[in-house]
Short mmCIF file of C-alpha atoms and ligand atoms in Angstrom, two decimals:
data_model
loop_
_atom_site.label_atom_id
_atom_site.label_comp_id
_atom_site.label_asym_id
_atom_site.label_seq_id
_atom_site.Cartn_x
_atom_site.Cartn_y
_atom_site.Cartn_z
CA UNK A 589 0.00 0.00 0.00
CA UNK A 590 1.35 3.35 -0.79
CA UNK A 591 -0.61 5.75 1.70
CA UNK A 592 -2.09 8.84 -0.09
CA UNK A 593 0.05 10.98 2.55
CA UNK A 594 3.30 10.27 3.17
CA UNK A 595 4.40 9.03 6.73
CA UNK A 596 6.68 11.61 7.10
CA UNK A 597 4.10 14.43 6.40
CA UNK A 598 1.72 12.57 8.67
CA UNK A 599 4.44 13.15 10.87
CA UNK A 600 4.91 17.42 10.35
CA UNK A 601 1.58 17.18 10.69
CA UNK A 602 1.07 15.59 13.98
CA UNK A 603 4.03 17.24 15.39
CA UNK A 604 1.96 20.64 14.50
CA UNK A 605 -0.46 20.11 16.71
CA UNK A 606 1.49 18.99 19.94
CA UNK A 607 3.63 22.12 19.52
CA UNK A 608 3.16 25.32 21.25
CA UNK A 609 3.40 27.91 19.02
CA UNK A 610 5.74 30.23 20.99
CA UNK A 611 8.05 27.06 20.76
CA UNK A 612 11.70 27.74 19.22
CA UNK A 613 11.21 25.39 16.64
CA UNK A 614 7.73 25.72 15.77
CA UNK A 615 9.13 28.24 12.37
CA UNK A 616 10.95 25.50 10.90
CA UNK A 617 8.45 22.94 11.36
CA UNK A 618 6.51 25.00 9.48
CA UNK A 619 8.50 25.67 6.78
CA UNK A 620 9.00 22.09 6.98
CA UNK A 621 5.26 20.87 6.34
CA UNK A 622 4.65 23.70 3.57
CA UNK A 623 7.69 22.62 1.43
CA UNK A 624 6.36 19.25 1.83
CA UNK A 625 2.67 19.97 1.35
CA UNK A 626 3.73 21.98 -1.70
CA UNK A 627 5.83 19.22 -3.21
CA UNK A 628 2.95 16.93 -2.68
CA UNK A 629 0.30 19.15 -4.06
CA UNK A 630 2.50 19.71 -7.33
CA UNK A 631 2.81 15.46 -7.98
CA UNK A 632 -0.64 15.06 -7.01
CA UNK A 633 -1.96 17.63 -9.67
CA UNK A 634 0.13 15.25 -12.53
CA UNK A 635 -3.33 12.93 -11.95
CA UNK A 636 -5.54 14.82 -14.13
CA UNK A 637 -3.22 14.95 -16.93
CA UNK A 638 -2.29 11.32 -16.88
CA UNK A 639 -5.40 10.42 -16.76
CA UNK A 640 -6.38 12.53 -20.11
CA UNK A 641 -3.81 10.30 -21.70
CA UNK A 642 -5.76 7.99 -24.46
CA UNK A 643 -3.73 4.42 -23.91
CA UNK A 644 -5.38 1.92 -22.24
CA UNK A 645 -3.80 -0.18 -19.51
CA UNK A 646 -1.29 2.28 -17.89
CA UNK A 647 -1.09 2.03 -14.51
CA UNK A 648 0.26 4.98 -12.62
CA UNK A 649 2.24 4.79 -9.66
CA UNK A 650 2.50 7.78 -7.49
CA UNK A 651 5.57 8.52 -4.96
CA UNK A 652 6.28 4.82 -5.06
CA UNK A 653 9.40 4.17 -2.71
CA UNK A 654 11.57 1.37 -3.01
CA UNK A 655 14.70 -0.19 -0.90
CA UNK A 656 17.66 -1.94 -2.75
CA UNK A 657 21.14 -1.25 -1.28
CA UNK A 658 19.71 2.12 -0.80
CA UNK A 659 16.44 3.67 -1.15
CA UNK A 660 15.26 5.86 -4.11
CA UNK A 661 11.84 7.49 -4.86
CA UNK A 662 10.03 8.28 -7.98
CA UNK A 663 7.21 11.08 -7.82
CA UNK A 664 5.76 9.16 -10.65
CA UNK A 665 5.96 5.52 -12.46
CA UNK A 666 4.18 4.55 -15.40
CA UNK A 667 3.35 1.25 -16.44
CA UNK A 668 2.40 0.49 -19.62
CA UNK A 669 2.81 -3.24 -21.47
CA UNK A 670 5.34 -1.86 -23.77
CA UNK A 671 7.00 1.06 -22.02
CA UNK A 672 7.81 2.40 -19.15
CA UNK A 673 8.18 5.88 -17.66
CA UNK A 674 9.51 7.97 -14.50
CA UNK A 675 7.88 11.50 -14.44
CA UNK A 676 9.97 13.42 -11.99
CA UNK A 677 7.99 16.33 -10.39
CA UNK A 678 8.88 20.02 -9.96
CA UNK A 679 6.91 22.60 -8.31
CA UNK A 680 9.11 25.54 -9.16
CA UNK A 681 7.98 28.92 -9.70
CA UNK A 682 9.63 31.55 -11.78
CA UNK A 683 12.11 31.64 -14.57
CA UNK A 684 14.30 28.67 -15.05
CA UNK A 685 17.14 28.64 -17.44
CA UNK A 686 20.34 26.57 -18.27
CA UNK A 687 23.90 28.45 -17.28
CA UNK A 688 25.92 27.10 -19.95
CA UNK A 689 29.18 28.18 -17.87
CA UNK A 690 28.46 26.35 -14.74
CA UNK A 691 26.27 23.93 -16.50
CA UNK A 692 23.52 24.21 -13.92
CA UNK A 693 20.00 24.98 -13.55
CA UNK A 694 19.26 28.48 -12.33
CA UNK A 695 16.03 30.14 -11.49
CA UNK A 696 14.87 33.78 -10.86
CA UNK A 697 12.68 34.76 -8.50
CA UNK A 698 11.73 37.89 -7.34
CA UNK A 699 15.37 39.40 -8.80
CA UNK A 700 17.12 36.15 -6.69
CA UNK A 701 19.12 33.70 -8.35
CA UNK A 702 19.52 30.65 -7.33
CA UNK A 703 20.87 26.97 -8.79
CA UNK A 704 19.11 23.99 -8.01
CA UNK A 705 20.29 20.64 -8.54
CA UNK A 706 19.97 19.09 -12.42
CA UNK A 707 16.32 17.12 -12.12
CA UNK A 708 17.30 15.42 -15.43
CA UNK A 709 20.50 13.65 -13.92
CA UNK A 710 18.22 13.02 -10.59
CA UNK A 711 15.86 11.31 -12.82
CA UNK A 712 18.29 9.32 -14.42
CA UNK A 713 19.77 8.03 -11.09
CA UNK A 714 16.20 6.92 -10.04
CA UNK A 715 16.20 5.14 -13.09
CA UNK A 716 19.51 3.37 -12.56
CA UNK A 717 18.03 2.20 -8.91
CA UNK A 718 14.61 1.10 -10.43
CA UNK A 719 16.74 -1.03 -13.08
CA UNK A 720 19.28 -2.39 -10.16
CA UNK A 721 16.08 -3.39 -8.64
CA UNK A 722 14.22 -5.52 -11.45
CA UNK A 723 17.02 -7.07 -12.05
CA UNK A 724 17.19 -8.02 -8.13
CA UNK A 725 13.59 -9.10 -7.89
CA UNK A 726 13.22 -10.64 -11.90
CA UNK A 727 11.00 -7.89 -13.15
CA UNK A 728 10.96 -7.61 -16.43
CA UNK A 729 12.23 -4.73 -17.90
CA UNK A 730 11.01 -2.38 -20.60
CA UNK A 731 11.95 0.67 -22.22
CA UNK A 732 11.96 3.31 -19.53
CA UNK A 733 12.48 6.92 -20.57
CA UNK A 734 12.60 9.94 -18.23
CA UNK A 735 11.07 13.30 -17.55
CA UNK A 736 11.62 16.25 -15.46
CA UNK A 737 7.71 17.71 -15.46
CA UNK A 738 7.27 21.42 -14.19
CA UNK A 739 4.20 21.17 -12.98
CA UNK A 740 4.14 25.00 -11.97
CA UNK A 741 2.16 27.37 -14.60
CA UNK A 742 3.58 30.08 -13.08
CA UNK A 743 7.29 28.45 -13.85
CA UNK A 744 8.51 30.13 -17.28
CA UNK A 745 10.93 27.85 -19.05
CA UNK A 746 13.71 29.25 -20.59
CA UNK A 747 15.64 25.96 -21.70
CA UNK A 748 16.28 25.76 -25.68
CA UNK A 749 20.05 25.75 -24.65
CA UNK A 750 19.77 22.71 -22.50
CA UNK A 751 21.16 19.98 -23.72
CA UNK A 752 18.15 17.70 -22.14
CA UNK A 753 15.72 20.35 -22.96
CA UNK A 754 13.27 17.39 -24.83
CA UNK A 755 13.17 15.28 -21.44
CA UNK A 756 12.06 18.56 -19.61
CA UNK A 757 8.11 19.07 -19.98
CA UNK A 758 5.06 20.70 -19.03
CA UNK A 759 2.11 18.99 -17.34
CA UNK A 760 -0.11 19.98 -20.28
CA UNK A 761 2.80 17.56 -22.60
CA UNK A 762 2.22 14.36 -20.25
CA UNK A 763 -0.33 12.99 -22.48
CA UNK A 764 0.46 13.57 -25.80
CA UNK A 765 4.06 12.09 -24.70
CA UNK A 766 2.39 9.17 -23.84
CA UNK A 767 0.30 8.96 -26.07
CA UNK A 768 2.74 8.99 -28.87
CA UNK A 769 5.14 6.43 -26.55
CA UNK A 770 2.32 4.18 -26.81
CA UNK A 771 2.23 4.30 -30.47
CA UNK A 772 5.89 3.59 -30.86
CA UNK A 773 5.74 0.77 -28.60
CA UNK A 774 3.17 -1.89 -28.45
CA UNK A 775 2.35 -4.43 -26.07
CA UNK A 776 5.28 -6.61 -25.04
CA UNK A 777 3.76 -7.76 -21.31
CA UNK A 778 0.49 -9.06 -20.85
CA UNK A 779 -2.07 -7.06 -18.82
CA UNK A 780 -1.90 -9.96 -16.22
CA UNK A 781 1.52 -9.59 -16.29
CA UNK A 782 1.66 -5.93 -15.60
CA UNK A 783 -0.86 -6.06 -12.83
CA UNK A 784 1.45 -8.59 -11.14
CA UNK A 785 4.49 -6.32 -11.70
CA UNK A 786 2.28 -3.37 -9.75
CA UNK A 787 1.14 -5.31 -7.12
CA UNK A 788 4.61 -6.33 -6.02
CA UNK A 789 6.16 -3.19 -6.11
CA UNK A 790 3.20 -1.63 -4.29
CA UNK A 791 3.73 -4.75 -1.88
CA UNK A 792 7.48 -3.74 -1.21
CA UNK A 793 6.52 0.21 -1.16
CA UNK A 794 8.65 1.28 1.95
CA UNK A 795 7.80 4.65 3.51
CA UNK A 796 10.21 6.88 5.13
CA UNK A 797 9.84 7.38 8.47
CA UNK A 798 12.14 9.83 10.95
CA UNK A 799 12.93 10.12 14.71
CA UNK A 800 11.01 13.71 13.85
CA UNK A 801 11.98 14.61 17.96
CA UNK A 802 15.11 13.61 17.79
CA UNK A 803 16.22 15.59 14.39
CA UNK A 804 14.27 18.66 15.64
CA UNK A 805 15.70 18.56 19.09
CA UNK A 806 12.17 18.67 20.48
CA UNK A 807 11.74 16.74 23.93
CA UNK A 808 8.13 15.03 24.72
CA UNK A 809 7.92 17.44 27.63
CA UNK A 810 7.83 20.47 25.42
CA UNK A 811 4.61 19.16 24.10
CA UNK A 812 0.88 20.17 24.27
CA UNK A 813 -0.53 17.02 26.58
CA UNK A 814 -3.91 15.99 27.59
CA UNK A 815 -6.93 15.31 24.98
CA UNK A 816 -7.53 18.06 22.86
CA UNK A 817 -11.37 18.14 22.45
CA UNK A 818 -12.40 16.95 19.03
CA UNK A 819 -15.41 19.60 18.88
CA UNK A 820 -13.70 22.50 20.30
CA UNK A 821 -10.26 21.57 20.42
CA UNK A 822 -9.42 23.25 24.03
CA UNK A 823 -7.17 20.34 26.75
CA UNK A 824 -7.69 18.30 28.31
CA UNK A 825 -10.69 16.28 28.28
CA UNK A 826 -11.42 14.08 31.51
CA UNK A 827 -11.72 10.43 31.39
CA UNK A 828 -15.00 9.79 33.31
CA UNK A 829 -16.69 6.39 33.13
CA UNK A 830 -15.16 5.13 30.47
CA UNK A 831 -15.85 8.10 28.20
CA UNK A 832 -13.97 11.49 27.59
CA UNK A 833 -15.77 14.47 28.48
CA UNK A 834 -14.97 17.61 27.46
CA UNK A 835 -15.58 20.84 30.34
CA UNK A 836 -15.57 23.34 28.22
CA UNK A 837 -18.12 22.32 25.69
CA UNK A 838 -19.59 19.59 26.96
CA UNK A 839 -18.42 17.51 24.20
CA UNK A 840 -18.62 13.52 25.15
CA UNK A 841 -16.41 10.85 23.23
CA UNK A 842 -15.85 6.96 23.44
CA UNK A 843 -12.80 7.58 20.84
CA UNK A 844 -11.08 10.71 20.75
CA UNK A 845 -8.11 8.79 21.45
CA UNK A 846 -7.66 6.63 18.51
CA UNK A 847 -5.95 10.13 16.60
CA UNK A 848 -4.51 11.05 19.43
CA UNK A 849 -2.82 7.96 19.91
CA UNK A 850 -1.64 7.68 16.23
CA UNK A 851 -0.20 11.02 16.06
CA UNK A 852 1.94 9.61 19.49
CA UNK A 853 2.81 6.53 17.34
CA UNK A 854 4.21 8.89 14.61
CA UNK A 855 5.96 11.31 16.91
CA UNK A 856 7.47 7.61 18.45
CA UNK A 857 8.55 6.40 15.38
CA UNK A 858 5.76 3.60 16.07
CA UNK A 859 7.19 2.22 19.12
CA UNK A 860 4.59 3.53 21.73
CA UNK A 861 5.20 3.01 25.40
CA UNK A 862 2.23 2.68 27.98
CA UNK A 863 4.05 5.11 30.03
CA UNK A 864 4.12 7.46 27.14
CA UNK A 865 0.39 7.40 26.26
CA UNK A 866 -0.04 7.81 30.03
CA UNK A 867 2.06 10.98 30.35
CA UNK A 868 0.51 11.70 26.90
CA UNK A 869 -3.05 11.72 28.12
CA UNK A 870 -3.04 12.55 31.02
CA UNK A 871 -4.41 9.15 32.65
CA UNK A 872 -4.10 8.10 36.14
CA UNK A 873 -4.36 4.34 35.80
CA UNK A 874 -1.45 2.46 33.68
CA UNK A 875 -4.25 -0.61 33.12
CA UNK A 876 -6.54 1.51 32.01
CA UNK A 877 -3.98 3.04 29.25
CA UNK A 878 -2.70 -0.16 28.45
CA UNK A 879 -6.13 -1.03 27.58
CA UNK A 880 -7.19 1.36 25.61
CA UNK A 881 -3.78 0.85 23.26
CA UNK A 882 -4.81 -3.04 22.23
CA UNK A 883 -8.45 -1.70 22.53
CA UNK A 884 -7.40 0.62 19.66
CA UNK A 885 -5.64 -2.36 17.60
CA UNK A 886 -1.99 -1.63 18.29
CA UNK A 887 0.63 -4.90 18.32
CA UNK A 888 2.36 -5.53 21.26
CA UNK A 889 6.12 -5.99 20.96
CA UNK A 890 8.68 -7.15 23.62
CA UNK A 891 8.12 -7.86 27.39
CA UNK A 892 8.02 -5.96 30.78
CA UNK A 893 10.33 -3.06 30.56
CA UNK A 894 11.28 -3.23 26.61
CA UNK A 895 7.75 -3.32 25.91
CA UNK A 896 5.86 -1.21 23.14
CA UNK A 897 3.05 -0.91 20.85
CA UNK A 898 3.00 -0.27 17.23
CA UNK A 899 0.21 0.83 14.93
CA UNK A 900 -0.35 -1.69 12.25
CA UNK A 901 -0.91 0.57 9.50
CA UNK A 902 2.20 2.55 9.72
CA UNK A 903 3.93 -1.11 10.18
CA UNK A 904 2.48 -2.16 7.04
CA UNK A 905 4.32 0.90 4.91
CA UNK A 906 7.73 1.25 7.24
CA UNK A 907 8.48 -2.36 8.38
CA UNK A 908 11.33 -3.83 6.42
CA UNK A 909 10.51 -7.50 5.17
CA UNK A 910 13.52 -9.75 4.60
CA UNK A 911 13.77 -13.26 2.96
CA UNK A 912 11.12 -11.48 0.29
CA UNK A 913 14.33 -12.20 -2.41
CA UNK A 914 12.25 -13.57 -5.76
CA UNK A 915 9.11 -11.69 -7.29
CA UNK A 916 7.22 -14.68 -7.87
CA UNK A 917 7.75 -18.28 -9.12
CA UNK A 918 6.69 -20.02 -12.03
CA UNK A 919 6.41 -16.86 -13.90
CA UNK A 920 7.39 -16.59 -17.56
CA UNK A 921 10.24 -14.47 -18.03
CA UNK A 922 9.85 -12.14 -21.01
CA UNK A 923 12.92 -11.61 -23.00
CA UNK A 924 12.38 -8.84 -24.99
CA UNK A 925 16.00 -7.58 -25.37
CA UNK A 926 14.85 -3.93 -25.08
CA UNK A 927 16.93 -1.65 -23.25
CA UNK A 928 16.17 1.85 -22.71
ZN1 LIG B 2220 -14.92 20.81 23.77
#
């Protein structure tokens, strides 16, 4: 499964709300979440042109994250049963040109200049990982070709003098180039076969996942704790009977803690101690907390002291799987001899 937003914004996100404002930090965890919500928003809006593309069985991959030696993302992958192709995202405002002396990409904005690192040779990278990888795992491979996609309308390209400058597109281009791909390249995979191919790399999607504290030098204390009210948002509500009540609004609740307790699983990088939920919630009784964690579906790891709870959803996309070595046996291996 890849999750339609990304563990690590889940995590900006979570840590946004536990953080006092007037906190040192709070800034740059702004900054942090924006740059990432923007990034996101930008590959997210390549949807509606891929899916004006006329060719039928593509399927489109989006932020699909894999783990082979090292880890690589692609914003995009597109799988059709005679081609292949990574659609690297940028959300880049402004003018963007090619400095022939340093060879690098430059953009203006607002009378600043500023380089940025060369998308096309990222792209290419991601492509040499994706290829290391079906050849780990026995995918078949297909011609792949790359694009750098400025998704942006307010980006103004200025690139005739860039040696790449065909790989670079708009996101009005995406399906026309796919469109004419598809022409130049028919079916060498079966539909079956292509389904399989998604369904394993979705399988072995790996999220990345941070100690987000730890990086941002933020200690639990310094938190917001207590229950936040779903209705009116104030802390803490009071545990009473078995329910949460809130005293400012009168708000009652038999679950407010299920978010509450994810968001702790995120800021924990999924390893969530009773004692922290406690301290977290502002509960008297360790039973009671303990209870309400496998109430709420969380696995139970390790015993006594060592002991913590994980989420099984954010398992699912962060957990590494070993022994997973071959895609699938008694598949027919397509030698095509294509190499892109
Ligand atoms: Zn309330």
């Amino acid at each position: 499964m890849i999750p339609d937003t990304p563990i690590l914004m889940q995590q900006y996100r979570a840590l946004l709300e536990f953080l006092p404002e007037q906190h040192l930090e709070y800034p740059n965890i702004i900054n942090h979440f924006r740059r990432q919500d923007a990034g996101q928003a930008g590959e997210d809006s390549l949807t509606y042109y891929l899916d004006q593309a006329q060719v039928p069985s593509l399927t489109c991959l989006k932020r699909l994250r894999l783990e082979h030696n090292s880890s690589f993302q692609l914003d995009w992958l597109i799988l059709g049963l005679g081609f292949r192709v990574i659609f690297e995202v940028k959300s880049h405002t402004g003018e963007i040109y090619f400095d022939a002396k340093s060879r690098q990409l430059t953009r203006i904005l607002d009378g600043i200049k500023e380089g940025f690192d060369d998308p096309i040779l990222q792209v290419d990278r991601q492509y040499a990982n994706l290829r290391a990888y079906c050849i780990a795992y026995n995918i078949d491979q297909l011609p792949t070709y790359r694009f750098v996609v400025f998704v942006n309308p307010n980006a103004i390209l200025r690139l005739h003098d860039y040696p790449e400058y065909k790989r670079i597109l708009t996101s009005q281009r995406v399906p026309s180039i796919l469109e004419s791909l598809a022409e130049k390249h028919p079916p060498i995979i079966s539909e079956e076969e292509n389904q399989q191919i998604e369904h394993f790399l979705v399988e072995n999607h790996r999220e990345r996942a941070i100690s987000i504290l730890e990086k941002h030098a933020i200690l639990w204390d310094d938190l917001h704790k207590g229950l936040p009210c779903p209705t009116c948002n104030k802390r803490p509500m009071r545990r009473e009977r078995m329910r949460w009540q809130c005293a400012f609004c009168g708000t009652r609740s038999t679950d407010a803690h299920h978010k509450v307790l994810y968001q702790i699983a995120l800021l924990a990088n999924n390893r969530l101690t009773k004692q922290l939920a406690q301290d977290m919630l502002q509960m008297s009784s360790p039973e009671a907390t303990r209870k309400l964690i496998t109430r709420a579906g969380y696995i139970k790891f390790g015993v006594k002291k060592g002991a913590y709870y994980s989420h099984p959803d954010i398992l699912a996309v962060t957990k590494n799987r070993s022994g997973h070595k071959t895609r699938k046996s008694g598949h027919k291996s397509i030698k095509s001899g294509h190499k892109a």
